[in-house]
PDB file of C-alpha atoms and ligand atoms in Angstrom:
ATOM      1  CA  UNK A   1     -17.658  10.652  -8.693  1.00  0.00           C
ATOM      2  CA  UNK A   2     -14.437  12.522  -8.211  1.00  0.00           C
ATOM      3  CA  UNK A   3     -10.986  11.897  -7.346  1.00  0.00           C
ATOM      4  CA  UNK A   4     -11.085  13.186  -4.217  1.00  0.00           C
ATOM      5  CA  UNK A   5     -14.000  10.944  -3.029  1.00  0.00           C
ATOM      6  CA  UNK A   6     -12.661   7.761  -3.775  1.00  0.00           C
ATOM      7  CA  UNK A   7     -10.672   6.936  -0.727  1.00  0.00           C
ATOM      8  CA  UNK A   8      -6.975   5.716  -1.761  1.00  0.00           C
ATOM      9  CA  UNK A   9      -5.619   2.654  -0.939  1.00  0.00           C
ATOM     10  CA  UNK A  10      -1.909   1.562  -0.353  1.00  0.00           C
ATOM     11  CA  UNK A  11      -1.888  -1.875  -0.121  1.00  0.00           C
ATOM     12  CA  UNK A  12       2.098  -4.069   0.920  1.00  0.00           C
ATOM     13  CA  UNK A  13       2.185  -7.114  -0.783  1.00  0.00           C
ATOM     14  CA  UNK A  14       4.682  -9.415   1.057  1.00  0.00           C
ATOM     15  CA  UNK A  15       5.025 -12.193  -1.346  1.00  0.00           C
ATOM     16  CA  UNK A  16       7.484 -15.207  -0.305  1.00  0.00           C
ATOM     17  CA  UNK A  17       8.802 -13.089   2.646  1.00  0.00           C
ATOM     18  CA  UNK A  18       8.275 -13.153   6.133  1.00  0.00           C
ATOM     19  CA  UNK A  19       8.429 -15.187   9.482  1.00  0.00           C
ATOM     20  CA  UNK A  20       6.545 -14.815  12.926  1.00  0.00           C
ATOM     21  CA  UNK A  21       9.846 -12.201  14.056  1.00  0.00           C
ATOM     22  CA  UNK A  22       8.746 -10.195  10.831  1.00  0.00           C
ATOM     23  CA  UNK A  23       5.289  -8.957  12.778  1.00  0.00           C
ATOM     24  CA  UNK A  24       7.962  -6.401  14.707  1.00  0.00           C
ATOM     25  CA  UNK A  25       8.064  -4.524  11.661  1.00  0.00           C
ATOM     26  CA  UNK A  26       4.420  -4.602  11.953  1.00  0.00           C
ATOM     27  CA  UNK A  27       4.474  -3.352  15.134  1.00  0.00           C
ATOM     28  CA  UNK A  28       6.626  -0.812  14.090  1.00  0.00           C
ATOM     29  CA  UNK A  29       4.532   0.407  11.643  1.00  0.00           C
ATOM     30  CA  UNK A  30       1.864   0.691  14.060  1.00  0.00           C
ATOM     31  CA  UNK A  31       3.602   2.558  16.403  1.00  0.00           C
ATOM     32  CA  UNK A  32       5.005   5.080  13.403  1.00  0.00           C
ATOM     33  CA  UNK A  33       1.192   5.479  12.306  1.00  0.00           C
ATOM     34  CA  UNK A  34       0.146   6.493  15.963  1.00  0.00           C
ATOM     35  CA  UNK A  35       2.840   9.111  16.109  1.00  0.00           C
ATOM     36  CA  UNK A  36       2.122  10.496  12.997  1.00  0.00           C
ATOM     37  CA  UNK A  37      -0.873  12.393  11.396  1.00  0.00           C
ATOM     38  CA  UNK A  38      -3.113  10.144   9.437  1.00  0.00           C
ATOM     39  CA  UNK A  39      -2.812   9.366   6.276  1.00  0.00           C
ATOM     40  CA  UNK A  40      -5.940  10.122   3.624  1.00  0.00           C
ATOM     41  CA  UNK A  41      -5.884   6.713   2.718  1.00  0.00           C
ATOM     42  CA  UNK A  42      -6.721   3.109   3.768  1.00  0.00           C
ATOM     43  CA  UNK A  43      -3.614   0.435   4.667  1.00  0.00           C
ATOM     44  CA  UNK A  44      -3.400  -3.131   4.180  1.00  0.00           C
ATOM     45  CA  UNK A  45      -0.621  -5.847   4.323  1.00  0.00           C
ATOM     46  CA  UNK A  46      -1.180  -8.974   2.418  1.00  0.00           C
ATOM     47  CA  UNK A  47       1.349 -11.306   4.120  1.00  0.00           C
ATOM     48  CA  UNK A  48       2.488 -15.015   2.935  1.00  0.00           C
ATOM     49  CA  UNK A  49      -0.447 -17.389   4.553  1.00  0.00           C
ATOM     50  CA  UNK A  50       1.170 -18.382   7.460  1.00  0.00           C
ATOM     51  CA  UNK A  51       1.345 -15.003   8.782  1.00  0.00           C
ATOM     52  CA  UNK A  52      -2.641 -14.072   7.818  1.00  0.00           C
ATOM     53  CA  UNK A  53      -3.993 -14.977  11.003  1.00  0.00           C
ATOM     54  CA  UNK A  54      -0.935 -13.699  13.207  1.00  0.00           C
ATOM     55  CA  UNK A  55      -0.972 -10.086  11.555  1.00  0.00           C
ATOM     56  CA  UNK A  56      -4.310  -9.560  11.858  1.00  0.00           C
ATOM     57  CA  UNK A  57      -4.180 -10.127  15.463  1.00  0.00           C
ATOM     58  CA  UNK A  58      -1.514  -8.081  15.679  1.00  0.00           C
ATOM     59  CA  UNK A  59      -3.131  -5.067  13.671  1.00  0.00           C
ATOM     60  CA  UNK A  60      -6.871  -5.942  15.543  1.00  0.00           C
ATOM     61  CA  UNK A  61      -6.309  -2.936  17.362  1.00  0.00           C
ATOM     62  CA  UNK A  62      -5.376  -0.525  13.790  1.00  0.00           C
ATOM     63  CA  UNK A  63      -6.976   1.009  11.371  1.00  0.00           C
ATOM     64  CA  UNK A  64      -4.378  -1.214   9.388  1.00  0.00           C
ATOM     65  CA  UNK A  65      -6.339  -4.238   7.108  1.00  0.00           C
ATOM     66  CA  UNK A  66      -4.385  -7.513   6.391  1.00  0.00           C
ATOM     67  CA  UNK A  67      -5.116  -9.720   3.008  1.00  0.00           C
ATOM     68  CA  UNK A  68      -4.278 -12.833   1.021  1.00  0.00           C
ATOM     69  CA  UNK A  69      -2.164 -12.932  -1.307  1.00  0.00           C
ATOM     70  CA  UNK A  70      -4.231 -15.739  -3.649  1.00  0.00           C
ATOM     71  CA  UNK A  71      -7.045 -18.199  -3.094  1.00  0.00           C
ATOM     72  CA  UNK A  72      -8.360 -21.194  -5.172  1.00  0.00           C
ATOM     73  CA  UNK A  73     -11.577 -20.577  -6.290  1.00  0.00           C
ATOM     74  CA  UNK A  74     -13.134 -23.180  -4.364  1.00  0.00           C
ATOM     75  CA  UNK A  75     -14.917 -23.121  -0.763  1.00  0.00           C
ATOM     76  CA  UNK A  76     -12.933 -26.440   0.443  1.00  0.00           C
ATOM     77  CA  UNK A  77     -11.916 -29.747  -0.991  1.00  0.00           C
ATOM     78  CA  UNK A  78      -9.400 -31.875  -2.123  1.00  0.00           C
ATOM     79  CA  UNK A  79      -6.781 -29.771  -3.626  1.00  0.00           C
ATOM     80  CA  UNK A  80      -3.517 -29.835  -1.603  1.00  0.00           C
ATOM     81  CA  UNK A  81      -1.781 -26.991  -0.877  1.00  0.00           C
ATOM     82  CA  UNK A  82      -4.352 -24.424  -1.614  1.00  0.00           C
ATOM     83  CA  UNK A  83      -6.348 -21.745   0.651  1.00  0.00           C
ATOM     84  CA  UNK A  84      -9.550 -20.885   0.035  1.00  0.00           C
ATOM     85  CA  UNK A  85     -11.184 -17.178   0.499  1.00  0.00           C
ATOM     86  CA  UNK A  86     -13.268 -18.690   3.054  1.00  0.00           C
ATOM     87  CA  UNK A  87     -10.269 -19.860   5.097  1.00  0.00           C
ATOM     88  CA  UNK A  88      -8.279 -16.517   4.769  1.00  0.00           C
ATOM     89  CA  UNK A  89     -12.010 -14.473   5.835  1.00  0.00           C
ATOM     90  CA  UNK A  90     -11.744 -16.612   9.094  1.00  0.00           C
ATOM     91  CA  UNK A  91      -7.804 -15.829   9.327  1.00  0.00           C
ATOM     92  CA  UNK A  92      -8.719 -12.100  10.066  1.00  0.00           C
ATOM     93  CA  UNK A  93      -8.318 -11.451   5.963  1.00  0.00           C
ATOM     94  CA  UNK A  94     -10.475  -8.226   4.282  1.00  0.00           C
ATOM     95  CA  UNK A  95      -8.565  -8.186   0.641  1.00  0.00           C
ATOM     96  CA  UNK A  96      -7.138 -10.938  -1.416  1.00  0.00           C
ATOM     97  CA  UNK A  97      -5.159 -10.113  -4.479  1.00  0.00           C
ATOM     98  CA  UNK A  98      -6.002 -12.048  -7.281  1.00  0.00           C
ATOM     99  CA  UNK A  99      -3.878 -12.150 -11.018  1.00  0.00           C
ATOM    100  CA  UNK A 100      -0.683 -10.936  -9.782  1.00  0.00           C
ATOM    101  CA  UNK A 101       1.460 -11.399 -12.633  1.00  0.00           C
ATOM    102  CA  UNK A 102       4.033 -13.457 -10.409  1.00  0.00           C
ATOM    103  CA  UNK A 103       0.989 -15.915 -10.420  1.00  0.00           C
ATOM    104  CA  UNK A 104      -0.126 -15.321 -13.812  1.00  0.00           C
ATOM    105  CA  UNK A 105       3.406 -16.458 -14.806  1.00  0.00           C
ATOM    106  CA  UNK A 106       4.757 -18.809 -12.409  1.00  0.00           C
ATOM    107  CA  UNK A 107       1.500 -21.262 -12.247  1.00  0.00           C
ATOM    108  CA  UNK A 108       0.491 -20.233 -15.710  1.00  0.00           C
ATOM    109  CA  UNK A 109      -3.050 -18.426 -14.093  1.00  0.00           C
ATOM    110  CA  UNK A 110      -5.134 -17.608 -16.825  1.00  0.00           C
ATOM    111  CA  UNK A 111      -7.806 -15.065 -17.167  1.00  0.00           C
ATOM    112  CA  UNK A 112     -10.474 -17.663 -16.796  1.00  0.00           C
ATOM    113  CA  UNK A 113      -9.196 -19.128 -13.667  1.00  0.00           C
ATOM    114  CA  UNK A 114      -8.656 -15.408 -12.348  1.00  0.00           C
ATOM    115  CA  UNK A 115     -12.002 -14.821 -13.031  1.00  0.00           C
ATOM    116  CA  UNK A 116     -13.188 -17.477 -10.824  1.00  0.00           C
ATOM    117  CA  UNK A 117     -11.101 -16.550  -7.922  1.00  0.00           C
ATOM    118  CA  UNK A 118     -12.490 -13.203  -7.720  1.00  0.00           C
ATOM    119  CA  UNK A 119     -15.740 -14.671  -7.945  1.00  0.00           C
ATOM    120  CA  UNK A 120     -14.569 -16.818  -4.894  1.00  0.00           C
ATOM    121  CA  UNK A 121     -13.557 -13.223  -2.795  1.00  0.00           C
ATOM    122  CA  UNK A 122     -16.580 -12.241  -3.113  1.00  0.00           C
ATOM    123  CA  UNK A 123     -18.533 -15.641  -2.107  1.00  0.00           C
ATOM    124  CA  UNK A 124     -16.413 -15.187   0.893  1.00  0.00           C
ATOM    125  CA  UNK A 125     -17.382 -11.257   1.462  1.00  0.00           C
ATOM    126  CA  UNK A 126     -13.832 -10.078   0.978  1.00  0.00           C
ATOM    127  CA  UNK A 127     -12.474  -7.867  -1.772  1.00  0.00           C
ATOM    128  CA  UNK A 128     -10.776  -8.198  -4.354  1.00  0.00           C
ATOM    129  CA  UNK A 129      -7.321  -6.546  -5.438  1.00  0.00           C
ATOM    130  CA  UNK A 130      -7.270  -7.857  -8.939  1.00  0.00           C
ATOM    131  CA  UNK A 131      -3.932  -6.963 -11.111  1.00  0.00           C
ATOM    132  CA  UNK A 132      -3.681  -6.280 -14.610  1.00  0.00           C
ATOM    133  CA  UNK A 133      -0.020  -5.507 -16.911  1.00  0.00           C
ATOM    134  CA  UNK A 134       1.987  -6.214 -19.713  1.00  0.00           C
ATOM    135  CA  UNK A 135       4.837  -7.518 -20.253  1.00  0.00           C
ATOM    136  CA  UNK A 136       7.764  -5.123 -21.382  1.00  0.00           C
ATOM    137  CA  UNK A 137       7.806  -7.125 -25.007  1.00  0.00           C
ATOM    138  CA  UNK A 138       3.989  -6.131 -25.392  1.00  0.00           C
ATOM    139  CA  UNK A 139       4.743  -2.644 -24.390  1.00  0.00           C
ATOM    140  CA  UNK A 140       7.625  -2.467 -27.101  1.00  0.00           C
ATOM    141  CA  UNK A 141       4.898  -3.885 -29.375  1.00  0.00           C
ATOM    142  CA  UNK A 142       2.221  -0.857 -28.688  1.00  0.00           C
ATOM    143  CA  UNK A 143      -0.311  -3.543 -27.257  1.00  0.00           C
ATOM    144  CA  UNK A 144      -0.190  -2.658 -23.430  1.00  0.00           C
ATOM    145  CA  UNK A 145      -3.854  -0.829 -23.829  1.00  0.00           C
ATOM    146  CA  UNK A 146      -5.301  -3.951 -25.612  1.00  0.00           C
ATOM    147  CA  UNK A 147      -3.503  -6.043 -22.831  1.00  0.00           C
ATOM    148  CA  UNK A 148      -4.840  -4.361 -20.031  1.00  0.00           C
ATOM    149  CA  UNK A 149      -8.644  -4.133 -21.197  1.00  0.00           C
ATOM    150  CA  UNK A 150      -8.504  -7.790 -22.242  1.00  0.00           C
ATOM    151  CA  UNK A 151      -7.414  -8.358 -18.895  1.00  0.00           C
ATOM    152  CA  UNK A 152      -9.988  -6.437 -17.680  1.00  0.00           C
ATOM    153  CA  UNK A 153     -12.938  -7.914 -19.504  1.00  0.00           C
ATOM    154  CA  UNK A 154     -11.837 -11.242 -19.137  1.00  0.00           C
ATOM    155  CA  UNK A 155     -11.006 -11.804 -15.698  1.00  0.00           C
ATOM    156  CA  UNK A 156     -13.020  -8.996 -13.702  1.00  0.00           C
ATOM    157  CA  UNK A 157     -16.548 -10.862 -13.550  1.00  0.00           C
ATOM    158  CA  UNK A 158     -19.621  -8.338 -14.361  1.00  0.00           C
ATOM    159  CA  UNK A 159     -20.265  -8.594 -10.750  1.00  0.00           C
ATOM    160  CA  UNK A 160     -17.908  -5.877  -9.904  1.00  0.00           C
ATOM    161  CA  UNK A 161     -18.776  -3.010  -7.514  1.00  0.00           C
ATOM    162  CA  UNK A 162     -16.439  -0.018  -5.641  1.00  0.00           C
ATOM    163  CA  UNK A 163     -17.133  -1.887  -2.896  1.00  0.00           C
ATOM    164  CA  UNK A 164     -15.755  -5.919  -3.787  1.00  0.00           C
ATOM    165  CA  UNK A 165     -13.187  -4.780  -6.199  1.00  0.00           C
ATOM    166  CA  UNK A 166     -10.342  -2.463  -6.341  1.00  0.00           C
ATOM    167  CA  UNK A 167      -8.111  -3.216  -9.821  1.00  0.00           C
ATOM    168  CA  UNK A 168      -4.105  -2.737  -9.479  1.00  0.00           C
ATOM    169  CA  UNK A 169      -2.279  -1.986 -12.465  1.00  0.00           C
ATOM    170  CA  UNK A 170       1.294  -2.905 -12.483  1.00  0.00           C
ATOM    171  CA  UNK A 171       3.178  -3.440 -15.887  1.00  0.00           C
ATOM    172  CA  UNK A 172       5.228  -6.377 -15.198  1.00  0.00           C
ATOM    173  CA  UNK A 173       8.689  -5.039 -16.477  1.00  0.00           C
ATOM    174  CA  UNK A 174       8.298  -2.310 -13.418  1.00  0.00           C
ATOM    175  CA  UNK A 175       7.534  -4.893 -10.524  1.00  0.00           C
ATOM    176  CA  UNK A 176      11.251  -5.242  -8.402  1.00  0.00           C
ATOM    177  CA  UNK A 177      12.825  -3.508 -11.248  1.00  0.00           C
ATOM    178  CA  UNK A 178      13.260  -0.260 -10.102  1.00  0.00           C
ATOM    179  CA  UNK A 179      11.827   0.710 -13.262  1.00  0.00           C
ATOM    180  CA  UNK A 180       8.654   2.864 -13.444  1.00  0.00           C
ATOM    181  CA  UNK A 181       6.798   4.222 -16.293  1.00  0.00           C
ATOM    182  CA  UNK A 182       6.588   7.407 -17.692  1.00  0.00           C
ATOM    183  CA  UNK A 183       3.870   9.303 -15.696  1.00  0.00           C
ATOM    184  CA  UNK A 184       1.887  10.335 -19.152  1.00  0.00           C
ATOM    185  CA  UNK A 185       2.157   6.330 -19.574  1.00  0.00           C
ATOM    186  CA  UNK A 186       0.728   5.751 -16.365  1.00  0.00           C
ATOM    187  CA  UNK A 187      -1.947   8.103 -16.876  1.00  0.00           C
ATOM    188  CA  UNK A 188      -2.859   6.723 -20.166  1.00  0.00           C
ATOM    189  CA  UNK A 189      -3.031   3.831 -18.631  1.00  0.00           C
ATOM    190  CA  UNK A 190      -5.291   4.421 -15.743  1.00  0.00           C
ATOM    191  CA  UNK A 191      -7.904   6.413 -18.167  1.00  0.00           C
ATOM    192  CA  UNK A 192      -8.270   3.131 -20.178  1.00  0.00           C
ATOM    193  CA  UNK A 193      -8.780   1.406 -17.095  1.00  0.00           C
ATOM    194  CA  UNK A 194     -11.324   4.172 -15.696  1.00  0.00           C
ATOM    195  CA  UNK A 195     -12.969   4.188 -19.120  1.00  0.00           C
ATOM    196  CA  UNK A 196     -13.424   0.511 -19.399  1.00  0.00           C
ATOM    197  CA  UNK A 197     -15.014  -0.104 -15.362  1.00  0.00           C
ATOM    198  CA  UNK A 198     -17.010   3.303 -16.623  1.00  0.00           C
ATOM    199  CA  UNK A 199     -18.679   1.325 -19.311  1.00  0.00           C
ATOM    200  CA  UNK A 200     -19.343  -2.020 -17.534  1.00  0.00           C
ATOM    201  CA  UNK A 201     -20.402  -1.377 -14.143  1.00  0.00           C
ATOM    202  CA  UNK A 202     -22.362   1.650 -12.350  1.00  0.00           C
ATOM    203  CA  UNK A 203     -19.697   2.245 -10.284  1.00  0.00           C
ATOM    204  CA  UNK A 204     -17.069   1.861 -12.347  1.00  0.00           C
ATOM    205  CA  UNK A 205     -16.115   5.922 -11.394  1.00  0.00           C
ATOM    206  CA  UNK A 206     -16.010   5.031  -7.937  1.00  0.00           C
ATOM    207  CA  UNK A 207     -13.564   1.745  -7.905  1.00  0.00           C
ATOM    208  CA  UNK A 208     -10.422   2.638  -7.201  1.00  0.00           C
ATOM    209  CA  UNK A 209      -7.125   1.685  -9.555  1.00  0.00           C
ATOM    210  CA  UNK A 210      -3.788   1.577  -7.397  1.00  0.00           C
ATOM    211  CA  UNK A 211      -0.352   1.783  -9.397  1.00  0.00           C
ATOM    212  CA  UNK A 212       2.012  -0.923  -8.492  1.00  0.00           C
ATOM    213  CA  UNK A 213       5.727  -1.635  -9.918  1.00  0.00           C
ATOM    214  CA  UNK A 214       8.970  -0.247  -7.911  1.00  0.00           C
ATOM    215  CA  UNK A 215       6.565   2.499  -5.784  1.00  0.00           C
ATOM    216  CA  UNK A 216       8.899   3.665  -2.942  1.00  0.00           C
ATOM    217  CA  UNK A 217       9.019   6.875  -1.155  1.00  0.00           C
ATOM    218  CA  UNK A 218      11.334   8.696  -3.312  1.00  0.00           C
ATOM    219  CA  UNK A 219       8.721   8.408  -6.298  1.00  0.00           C
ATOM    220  CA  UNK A 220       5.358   8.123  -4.373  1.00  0.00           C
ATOM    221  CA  UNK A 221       4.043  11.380  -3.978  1.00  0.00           C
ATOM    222  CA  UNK A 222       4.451  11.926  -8.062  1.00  0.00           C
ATOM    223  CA  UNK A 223       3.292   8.857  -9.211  1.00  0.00           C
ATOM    224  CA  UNK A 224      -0.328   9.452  -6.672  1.00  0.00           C
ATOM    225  CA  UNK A 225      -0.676  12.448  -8.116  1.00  0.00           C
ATOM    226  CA  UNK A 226      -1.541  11.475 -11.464  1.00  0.00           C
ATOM    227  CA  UNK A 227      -5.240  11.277 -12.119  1.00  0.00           C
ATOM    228  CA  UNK A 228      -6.982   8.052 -11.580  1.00  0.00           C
ATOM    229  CA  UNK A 229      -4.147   6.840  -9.879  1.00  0.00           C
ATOM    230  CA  UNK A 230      -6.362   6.067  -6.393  1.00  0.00           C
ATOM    231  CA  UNK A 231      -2.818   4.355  -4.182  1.00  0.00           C
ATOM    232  CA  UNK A 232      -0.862   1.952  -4.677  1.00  0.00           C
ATOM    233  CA  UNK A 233       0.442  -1.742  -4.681  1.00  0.00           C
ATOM    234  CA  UNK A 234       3.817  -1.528  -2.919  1.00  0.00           C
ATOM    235  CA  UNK A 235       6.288  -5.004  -2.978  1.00  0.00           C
ATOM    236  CA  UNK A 236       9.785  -4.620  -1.808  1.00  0.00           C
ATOM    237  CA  UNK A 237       8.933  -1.217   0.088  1.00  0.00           C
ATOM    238  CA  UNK A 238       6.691  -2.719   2.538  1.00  0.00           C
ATOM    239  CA  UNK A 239       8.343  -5.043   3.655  1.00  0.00           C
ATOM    240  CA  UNK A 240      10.190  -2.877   6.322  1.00  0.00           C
ATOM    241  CA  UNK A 241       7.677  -0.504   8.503  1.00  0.00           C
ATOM    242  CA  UNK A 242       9.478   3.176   7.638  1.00  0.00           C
ATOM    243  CA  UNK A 243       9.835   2.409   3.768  1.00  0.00           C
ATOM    244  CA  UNK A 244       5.909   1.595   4.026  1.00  0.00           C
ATOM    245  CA  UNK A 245       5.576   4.815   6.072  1.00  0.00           C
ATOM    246  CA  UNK A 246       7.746   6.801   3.317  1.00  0.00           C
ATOM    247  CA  UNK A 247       4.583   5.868   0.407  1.00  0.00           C
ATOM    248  CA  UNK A 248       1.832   6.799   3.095  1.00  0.00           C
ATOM    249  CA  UNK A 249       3.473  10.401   3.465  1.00  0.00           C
ATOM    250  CA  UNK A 250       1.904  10.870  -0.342  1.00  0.00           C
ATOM    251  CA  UNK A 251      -1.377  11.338   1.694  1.00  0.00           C
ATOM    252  CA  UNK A 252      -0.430  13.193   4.803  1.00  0.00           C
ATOM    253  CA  UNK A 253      -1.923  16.501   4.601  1.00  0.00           C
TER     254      UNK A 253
HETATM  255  C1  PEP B   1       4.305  -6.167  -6.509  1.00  0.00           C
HETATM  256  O1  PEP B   1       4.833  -7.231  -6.273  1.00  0.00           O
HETATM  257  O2  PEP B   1       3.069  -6.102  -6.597  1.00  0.00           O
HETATM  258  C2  PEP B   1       5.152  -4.990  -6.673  1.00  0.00           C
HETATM  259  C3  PEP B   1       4.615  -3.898  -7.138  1.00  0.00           C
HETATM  260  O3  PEP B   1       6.471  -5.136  -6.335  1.00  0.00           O
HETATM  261  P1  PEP B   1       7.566  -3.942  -6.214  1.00  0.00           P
HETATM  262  O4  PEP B   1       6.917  -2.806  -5.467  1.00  0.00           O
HETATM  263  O5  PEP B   1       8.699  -4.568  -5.449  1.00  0.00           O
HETATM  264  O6  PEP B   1       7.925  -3.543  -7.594  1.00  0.00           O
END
């Protein structure tokens, strides 16, 4: 399948930001996509928990999908603190990213446990944004391709489909850096990625890969164009409704 038929995707991951008075921006966003021609591509906004159940009421009325930001993989039970897919599938929820490398580093995620929380998306009839990168040491050690697939094949379960997966890759030196990778980097990247879903699953041409690490609107509209780059994974940019808005304009007509 081509390019052109997989439909992009620019997801806003909120991370540790965000109170009830942040769903203005929300609005906002809303009323800047109504006013506007719209974008070749689907939206989401994976907000901190609390606000999973507020935004989607708030965006019931979009074309604008809200997600999770990480579940355990279990349905319910005694483990304090956590959300399961289940619970953020009731909350209004349509994505969950799983394996972001904030989480892969700061609770010491491995690719095992990864592995079971996209199995737990799925279980719950969500999809699953599931991030792979390396670290700037492993780039500076030529290893980012063997990083990426091991990634890959160890925490994407064989399960996979265009339609319960979408992979994001985002080297971990770009993410709130500022820094982005070269776009022939990028684009080396994203063919190892393409290759490797191309060998595993029968519709591994079809699942789209989004680019995340310091996308803003200054830099959007180059870094989409580069093949097999199918959207994005925006932090710090979509966090306010016209810096969102910027990205999107790397799909208005
Ligand atoms: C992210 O957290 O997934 C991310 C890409 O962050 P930023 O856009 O701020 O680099």
């Amino acid at each position: 399948m081509s390019l052109q038929t997989r439909t992009p995707l620019v997801a806003g991951n909120w991370k540790m930001n965000g109170l009830l008075s942040s769903l203005d921006e929300v609005r906002s966003l809303v009323k800047i996509l109504k006013s506007k021609q719209a974008a070749n591509s689907e939206i989401a906004i994976c907000p901190p928990f609390t606000l999973v159940g507020a935004m989607a009421e708030c965006l019931r009325e979009s074309d604008v999908a809200v997600g999770g930001q990480d579940c355990h993989p279990d349905q319910s039970g005694a483990h304090t603190g956590d959300i399961s897919a289940e619970m953020l599938a009731d909350s209004g929820a349509r994505y969950v990213i799983v394996g972001h490398s904030e989480r892969r580093h700061d609770h010491k995620e491995s690719d095992l446990v990864i592995n079971s929380k996209v199995q737990a998306v799925w279980r719950a009839g969500l999809v699953a944004i599931m991030c792979v990168g390396e670290t700037e040491t492993q780039r500076d050690q030529g290893k980012t391709l063997d990083v990426v697939t091991g990634q890959l094949h160890n925490s994407l379960p064989d399960g996979a489909t265009a339609e319960n997966a979408v992979i994001a890759y985002e080297p971990v030196w770009a993410i709130g850096t500022g820094r982005v990778p070269a776009n022939s980097d990028v684009a080396e990247v994203h063919a190892a990625i393409r290759g490797h879903l191309k060998e595993r699953f029968a519709t591994g041409g079809e699942m789209r890969i989004l680019y995340g690490g310091s996308v803003k609107g200054s830099n959007a509209s180059e870094l989409m164009a580069i093949p097999n780059v199918d959207g994005a994974l925006v932090g710090g940019a979509s966090l306010r409704a016209e810096d969102f808005d910027a990205i999107l304009e790397a799909y208005r007509p």
